[in-house]
């Protein structure tokens, strides 16, 4: 009830002021379980993506969203609870496992479940290495993974900005990824890493983001340390960011991509609705040049099941 109320009220306000657009909405099934794997640029990702999807979707959200103080903190906490967001302790271990099991139950009930494979917001607008919890969910549930790229939410709401400024928000939904051929291998860390890298590659293609092959949380730690270095803070931060390894997930060739923009006449429409007349699609980007299967024997050793 609260979910529908928030979409009808807050959703109307956001549509009027931010004019969000969505492309590839037809890739989200009208029924049945599916995992929406999204890049994570800003807090408002969790507002705009549910707004633009006709079906109810439940996301994982960090524990801090539920313990905020002040007017903004109470509003965010109420919104997150109202739309069914599942709080997750990002320190890992049993707390993270419990959150993933909650998501697994929702998928087994035939619902949509959203997850941010990066595990936290990007500190600089780039796409970071995905954690393998999304791969475990896909294998244990048998649900397809649908990559979703949020566009320009970090422009509307840079890190540290409480109230987002007016800026048009975009969503690009990719084609479903089927990993059923690996069913039963959810405890194989090489399979989990290869699947996660394939998902992140698709997010890279859809979003046009530069890919950084370390975890976003690691970069945040490095940036925080750089700010404490003597001398010019900006130079130290820039050096830390520049030192991060860039490329493409799993060592794939780096595709030529650009950040998507709305096509002429392209307007916002909830997933499952008919596109606006006159909407045109942009030129297609290069397809992935190799498969998950070819990289299973070379995947790095990573903890399985990290959210």
Coordinates of C-alpha atoms in Angstrom, one line a residue:
X1 CA 0.0 0.0 0.0
X2 CA 2.7 2.5 1.0
X3 CA 4.7 1.5 -2.1
X4 CA 1.9 2.5 -4.4
X5 CA 1.2 5.6 -2.4
X6 CA 4.8 6.8 -2.7
X7 CA 4.8 6.1 -6.4
X8 CA 1.6 8.1 -6.9
X9 CA 2.8 11.1 -4.8
X10 CA 6.5 11.3 -4.8
X11 CA 6.7 9.7 -8.2
X12 CA 4.5 12.4 -9.7
X13 CA 6.7 15.1 -8.3
X14 CA 9.9 13.5 -9.5
X15 CA 8.5 13.0 -13.0
X16 CA 7.5 16.7 -13.3
X17 CA 10.8 18.2 -12.1
X18 CA 13.3 15.6 -13.3
X19 CA 11.7 14.3 -16.5
X20 CA 13.3 10.8 -16.2
X21 CA 13.6 8.7 -19.3
X22 CA 14.0 5.0 -19.7
X23 CA 15.2 2.8 -22.5
X24 CA 14.9 -0.9 -22.8
X25 CA 11.9 -1.2 -20.5
X26 CA 10.6 -4.1 -22.5
X27 CA 13.5 -6.2 -21.2
X28 CA 11.9 -6.3 -17.7
X29 CA 9.4 -9.2 -17.6
X30 CA 5.8 -8.5 -16.7
X31 CA 5.8 -11.4 -14.2
X32 CA 8.2 -13.9 -12.7
X33 CA 11.5 -13.6 -10.8
X34 CA 14.3 -11.4 -12.0
X35 CA 17.4 -9.8 -10.6
X36 CA 17.9 -6.1 -11.5
X37 CA 21.7 -5.5 -11.2
X38 CA 22.4 -1.8 -11.3
X39 CA 25.4 0.6 -11.1
X40 CA 25.2 2.8 -8.1
X41 CA 26.0 6.5 -8.5
X42 CA 23.8 8.2 -5.9
X43 CA 21.2 7.7 -3.1
X44 CA 18.5 8.7 -5.5
X45 CA 19.1 5.6 -7.6
X46 CA 16.8 3.8 -5.2
X47 CA 14.1 6.4 -5.8
X48 CA 14.2 6.7 -9.6
X49 CA 14.5 3.1 -10.6
X50 CA 11.4 1.9 -8.7
X51 CA 9.6 5.0 -10.1
X52 CA 10.2 4.0 -13.7
X53 CA 9.3 0.3 -13.3
X54 CA 5.6 -0.7 -13.2
X55 CA 6.3 -3.8 -11.1
X56 CA 7.3 -3.6 -7.4
X57 CA 11.0 -4.0 -6.9
X58 CA 12.8 -4.5 -3.6
X59 CA 16.4 -3.4 -3.1
X60 CA 19.2 -4.0 -0.6
X61 CA 20.1 -0.8 1.2
X62 CA 22.9 -0.1 3.6
X63 CA 22.0 -0.1 7.3
X64 CA 22.8 3.6 7.6
X65 CA 19.7 4.5 5.6
X66 CA 17.5 3.3 8.4
X67 CA 19.3 5.0 11.3
X68 CA 19.5 8.6 10.0
X69 CA 18.6 11.6 12.2
X70 CA 16.9 14.9 11.4
X71 CA 14.2 15.5 8.9
X72 CA 16.1 14.1 6.0
X73 CA 17.2 11.0 7.9
X74 CA 13.7 10.2 9.1
X75 CA 12.3 10.7 5.6
X76 CA 14.8 8.4 4.0
X77 CA 14.3 5.8 6.7
X78 CA 10.5 5.9 6.3
X79 CA 10.8 5.7 2.5
X80 CA 13.2 2.8 2.6
X81 CA 11.0 0.9 5.0
X82 CA 7.8 1.7 3.0
X83 CA 9.2 0.4 -0.3
X84 CA 10.5 -2.7 1.3
X85 CA 14.2 -2.0 1.2
X86 CA 16.2 -4.7 2.9
X87 CA 18.8 -3.3 5.3
X88 CA 22.3 -4.9 4.9
X89 CA 25.3 -4.7 7.1
X90 CA 28.2 -4.1 4.7
X91 CA 30.8 -5.4 7.1
X92 CA 30.1 -8.8 5.6
X93 CA 29.8 -12.2 7.3
X94 CA 26.5 -13.6 8.6
X95 CA 24.8 -10.2 8.4
X96 CA 25.4 -9.9 4.6
X97 CA 24.4 -13.6 4.1
X98 CA 21.1 -13.0 5.9
X99 CA 20.3 -10.1 3.5
X100 CA 21.1 -12.2 0.5
X101 CA 18.8 -15.0 1.8
X102 CA 16.0 -12.5 2.2
X103 CA 16.5 -11.5 -1.5
X104 CA 16.5 -15.2 -2.4
X105 CA 13.2 -15.7 -0.7
X106 CA 11.7 -12.8 -2.7
X107 CA 13.0 -14.3 -6.0
X108 CA 11.5 -17.7 -5.1
X109 CA 8.2 -16.0 -4.6
X110 CA 8.3 -14.6 -8.1
X111 CA 9.3 -11.0 -7.4
X112 CA 11.8 -8.5 -8.7
X113 CA 14.9 -8.0 -6.6
X114 CA 17.4 -5.2 -7.1
X115 CA 21.0 -5.3 -6.1
X116 CA 24.0 -3.0 -6.5
X117 CA 27.0 -5.3 -7.3
X118 CA 29.5 -2.6 -6.5
X119 CA 28.3 -2.8 -2.9
X120 CA 28.4 1.0 -2.3
X121 CA 28.1 4.2 -4.3
X122 CA 30.8 5.1 -6.8
X123 CA 33.1 7.7 -5.2
X124 CA 33.9 9.4 -8.5
X125 CA 31.3 8.4 -11.1
X126 CA 33.3 5.4 -12.4
X127 CA 32.2 1.8 -12.4
X128 CA 33.9 -0.4 -9.9
X129 CA 34.6 -4.1 -9.5
X130 CA 31.4 -6.1 -8.6
X131 CA 31.0 -8.3 -5.6
X132 CA 30.0 -11.9 -6.2
X133 CA 26.7 -11.9 -4.2
X134 CA 24.7 -11.2 -7.4
X135 CA 26.2 -14.3 -9.1
X136 CA 25.3 -16.5 -6.1
X137 CA 21.7 -15.2 -6.2
X138 CA 21.4 -15.9 -9.9
X139 CA 22.7 -19.5 -9.5
X140 CA 20.7 -20.3 -6.4
X141 CA 17.4 -18.8 -7.6
X142 CA 17.7 -19.6 -11.3
X143 CA 16.4 -16.1 -12.1
X144 CA 17.8 -14.1 -15.0
X145 CA 20.0 -11.0 -14.3
X146 CA 18.9 -7.8 -16.0
X147 CA 21.6 -5.2 -16.1
X148 CA 20.3 -1.6 -15.4
X149 CA 22.4 1.5 -15.9
X150 CA 21.5 4.6 -14.0
X151 CA 22.5 7.8 -16.0
X152 CA 23.4 11.1 -14.4
X153 CA 22.0 10.5 -10.9
X154 CA 25.5 11.5 -9.6
X155 CA 25.2 14.8 -11.5
X156 CA 21.9 15.5 -9.8
X157 CA 23.2 14.4 -6.5
X158 CA 26.9 14.3 -6.0
X159 CA 28.3 12.6 -2.9
X160 CA 27.7 14.9 0.1
X161 CA 24.8 16.7 -1.5
X162 CA 21.6 16.1 0.4
X163 CA 18.9 17.6 -1.9
X164 CA 19.4 16.7 -5.5
X165 CA 19.5 19.5 -8.0
X166 CA 17.2 19.5 -11.1
X167 CA 18.8 17.4 -13.8
X168 CA 17.3 14.9 -16.2
X169 CA 17.8 11.3 -15.0
X170 CA 18.1 8.4 -17.4
X171 CA 17.8 4.6 -17.1
X172 CA 19.0 2.1 -19.6
X173 CA 17.8 -1.5 -19.2
X174 CA 19.9 -4.3 -20.9
X175 CA 18.8 -7.7 -22.1
X176 CA 18.4 -10.5 -19.5
X177 CA 21.5 -12.6 -18.8
X178 CA 20.8 -16.3 -18.3
X179 CA 23.4 -18.2 -16.2
X180 CA 21.3 -21.4 -15.7
X181 CA 24.1 -23.4 -17.4
X182 CA 26.1 -22.9 -14.2
X183 CA 23.4 -24.1 -11.8
X184 CA 24.9 -26.1 -9.0
X185 CA 28.3 -24.2 -9.1
X186 CA 27.4 -21.5 -6.7
X187 CA 30.3 -22.4 -4.4
X188 CA 32.9 -22.2 -7.2
X189 CA 34.6 -18.9 -6.7
X190 CA 35.9 -18.9 -10.3
X191 CA 32.4 -19.3 -11.7
X192 CA 31.1 -16.6 -9.4
X193 CA 33.8 -14.1 -10.4
X194 CA 33.4 -14.8 -14.1
X195 CA 29.6 -14.3 -13.9
X196 CA 30.0 -11.1 -11.9
X197 CA 32.5 -9.8 -14.4
X198 CA 30.1 -10.5 -17.3
X199 CA 27.4 -8.5 -15.5
X200 CA 29.8 -5.6 -14.8
X201 CA 30.9 -5.7 -18.5
X202 CA 27.3 -5.2 -19.5
X203 CA 26.8 -2.4 -17.1
X204 CA 30.0 -0.8 -18.5
X205 CA 28.6 -1.0 -22.0
X206 CA 25.1 0.3 -21.0
X207 CA 26.3 3.2 -18.8
X208 CA 29.4 4.4 -20.7
X209 CA 31.3 4.5 -17.5
X210 CA 35.1 3.9 -17.2
X211 CA 35.7 0.6 -15.3
X212 CA 38.1 0.4 -12.4
X213 CA 39.2 -3.1 -11.3
X214 CA 39.2 -2.6 -7.6
X215 CA 36.2 -2.4 -5.2
X216 CA 34.6 0.9 -4.6
X217 CA 35.0 0.6 -0.9
X218 CA 38.8 0.1 -1.4
X219 CA 38.9 3.3 -3.4
X220 CA 37.0 5.2 -0.8
X221 CA 39.5 4.1 1.8
X222 CA 42.4 5.2 -0.4
X223 CA 40.8 8.6 -1.1
X224 CA 40.2 9.1 2.6
X225 CA 43.8 8.4 3.4
X226 CA 45.0 10.7 0.5
X227 CA 43.0 13.6 2.1
X228 CA 45.1 13.2 5.2
X229 CA 48.4 13.4 3.3
X230 CA 50.5 16.6 3.8
X231 CA 50.6 19.0 1.0
X232 CA 47.8 19.8 -1.5
X233 CA 44.8 17.6 -0.7
X234 CA 43.5 17.8 -4.3
X235 CA 46.7 16.6 -5.8
X236 CA 46.9 13.6 -3.4
X237 CA 43.3 12.6 -4.1
X238 CA 43.8 12.9 -7.9
X239 CA 47.0 10.8 -7.6
X240 CA 45.1 8.1 -5.7
X241 CA 42.3 8.0 -8.3
X242 CA 44.8 7.9 -11.2
X243 CA 46.7 5.0 -9.7
X244 CA 43.7 2.7 -9.8
X245 CA 43.8 0.0 -12.5
X246 CA 41.3 0.7 -15.3
X247 CA 40.2 -1.5 -18.2
X248 CA 37.3 -3.9 -18.6
X249 CA 36.0 -6.6 -16.3
X250 CA 37.8 -10.0 -16.5
X251 CA 40.5 -8.6 -18.8
X252 CA 38.2 -8.2 -21.8
X253 CA 38.9 -5.8 -24.5
X254 CA 37.7 -2.3 -23.6
X255 CA 34.7 -1.4 -25.7
X256 CA 34.1 2.0 -27.2
X257 CA 31.2 3.5 -25.2
X258 CA 29.7 6.8 -24.5
X259 CA 27.3 8.0 -21.8
X260 CA 23.7 7.5 -23.2
X261 CA 21.5 10.5 -23.7
X262 CA 17.8 10.6 -24.5
X263 CA 17.0 10.4 -28.2
X264 CA 14.8 13.0 -29.9
X265 CA 11.2 12.6 -28.6
X266 CA 12.2 10.0 -26.0
X267 CA 10.1 10.5 -22.9
X268 CA 9.8 8.7 -19.6
X269 CA 7.6 5.6 -19.5
X270 CA 7.2 2.9 -16.9
X271 CA 8.6 -0.5 -17.8
X272 CA 6.0 -2.5 -19.7
X273 CA 4.4 0.5 -21.4
X274 CA 4.5 1.3 -25.1
X275 CA 7.3 3.8 -26.1
X276 CA 6.2 7.2 -27.1
X277 CA 5.6 7.7 -30.8
X278 CA 8.5 9.2 -32.6
X279 CA 11.1 8.0 -30.1
X280 CA 14.3 7.0 -31.8
X281 CA 17.1 4.7 -30.6
X282 CA 20.7 5.7 -30.5
X283 CA 23.4 3.8 -32.4
X284 CA 24.1 0.4 -30.9
X285 CA 27.3 -0.2 -29.1
X286 CA 29.8 -3.0 -29.7
X287 CA 28.7 -6.4 -28.3
X288 CA 30.7 -8.2 -25.7
X289 CA 33.7 -9.9 -27.5
X290 CA 34.1 -13.0 -25.4
X291 CA 32.1 -15.2 -23.1
X292 CA 32.0 -16.1 -19.5
X293 CA 32.8 -19.7 -20.3
X294 CA 36.2 -18.8 -21.8
X295 CA 37.4 -17.2 -18.6
X296 CA 36.4 -19.7 -15.9
X297 CA 39.8 -21.2 -15.5
X298 CA 41.5 -17.8 -15.0
X299 CA 39.3 -16.0 -12.6
X300 CA 40.9 -14.5 -9.5
X301 CA 40.5 -15.9 -6.1
X302 CA 37.7 -13.9 -4.4
X303 CA 35.5 -14.6 -1.4
X304 CA 32.2 -16.2 -2.6
X305 CA 28.9 -14.6 -1.5
X306 CA 30.0 -11.1 -0.8
X307 CA 27.1 -8.7 -1.5

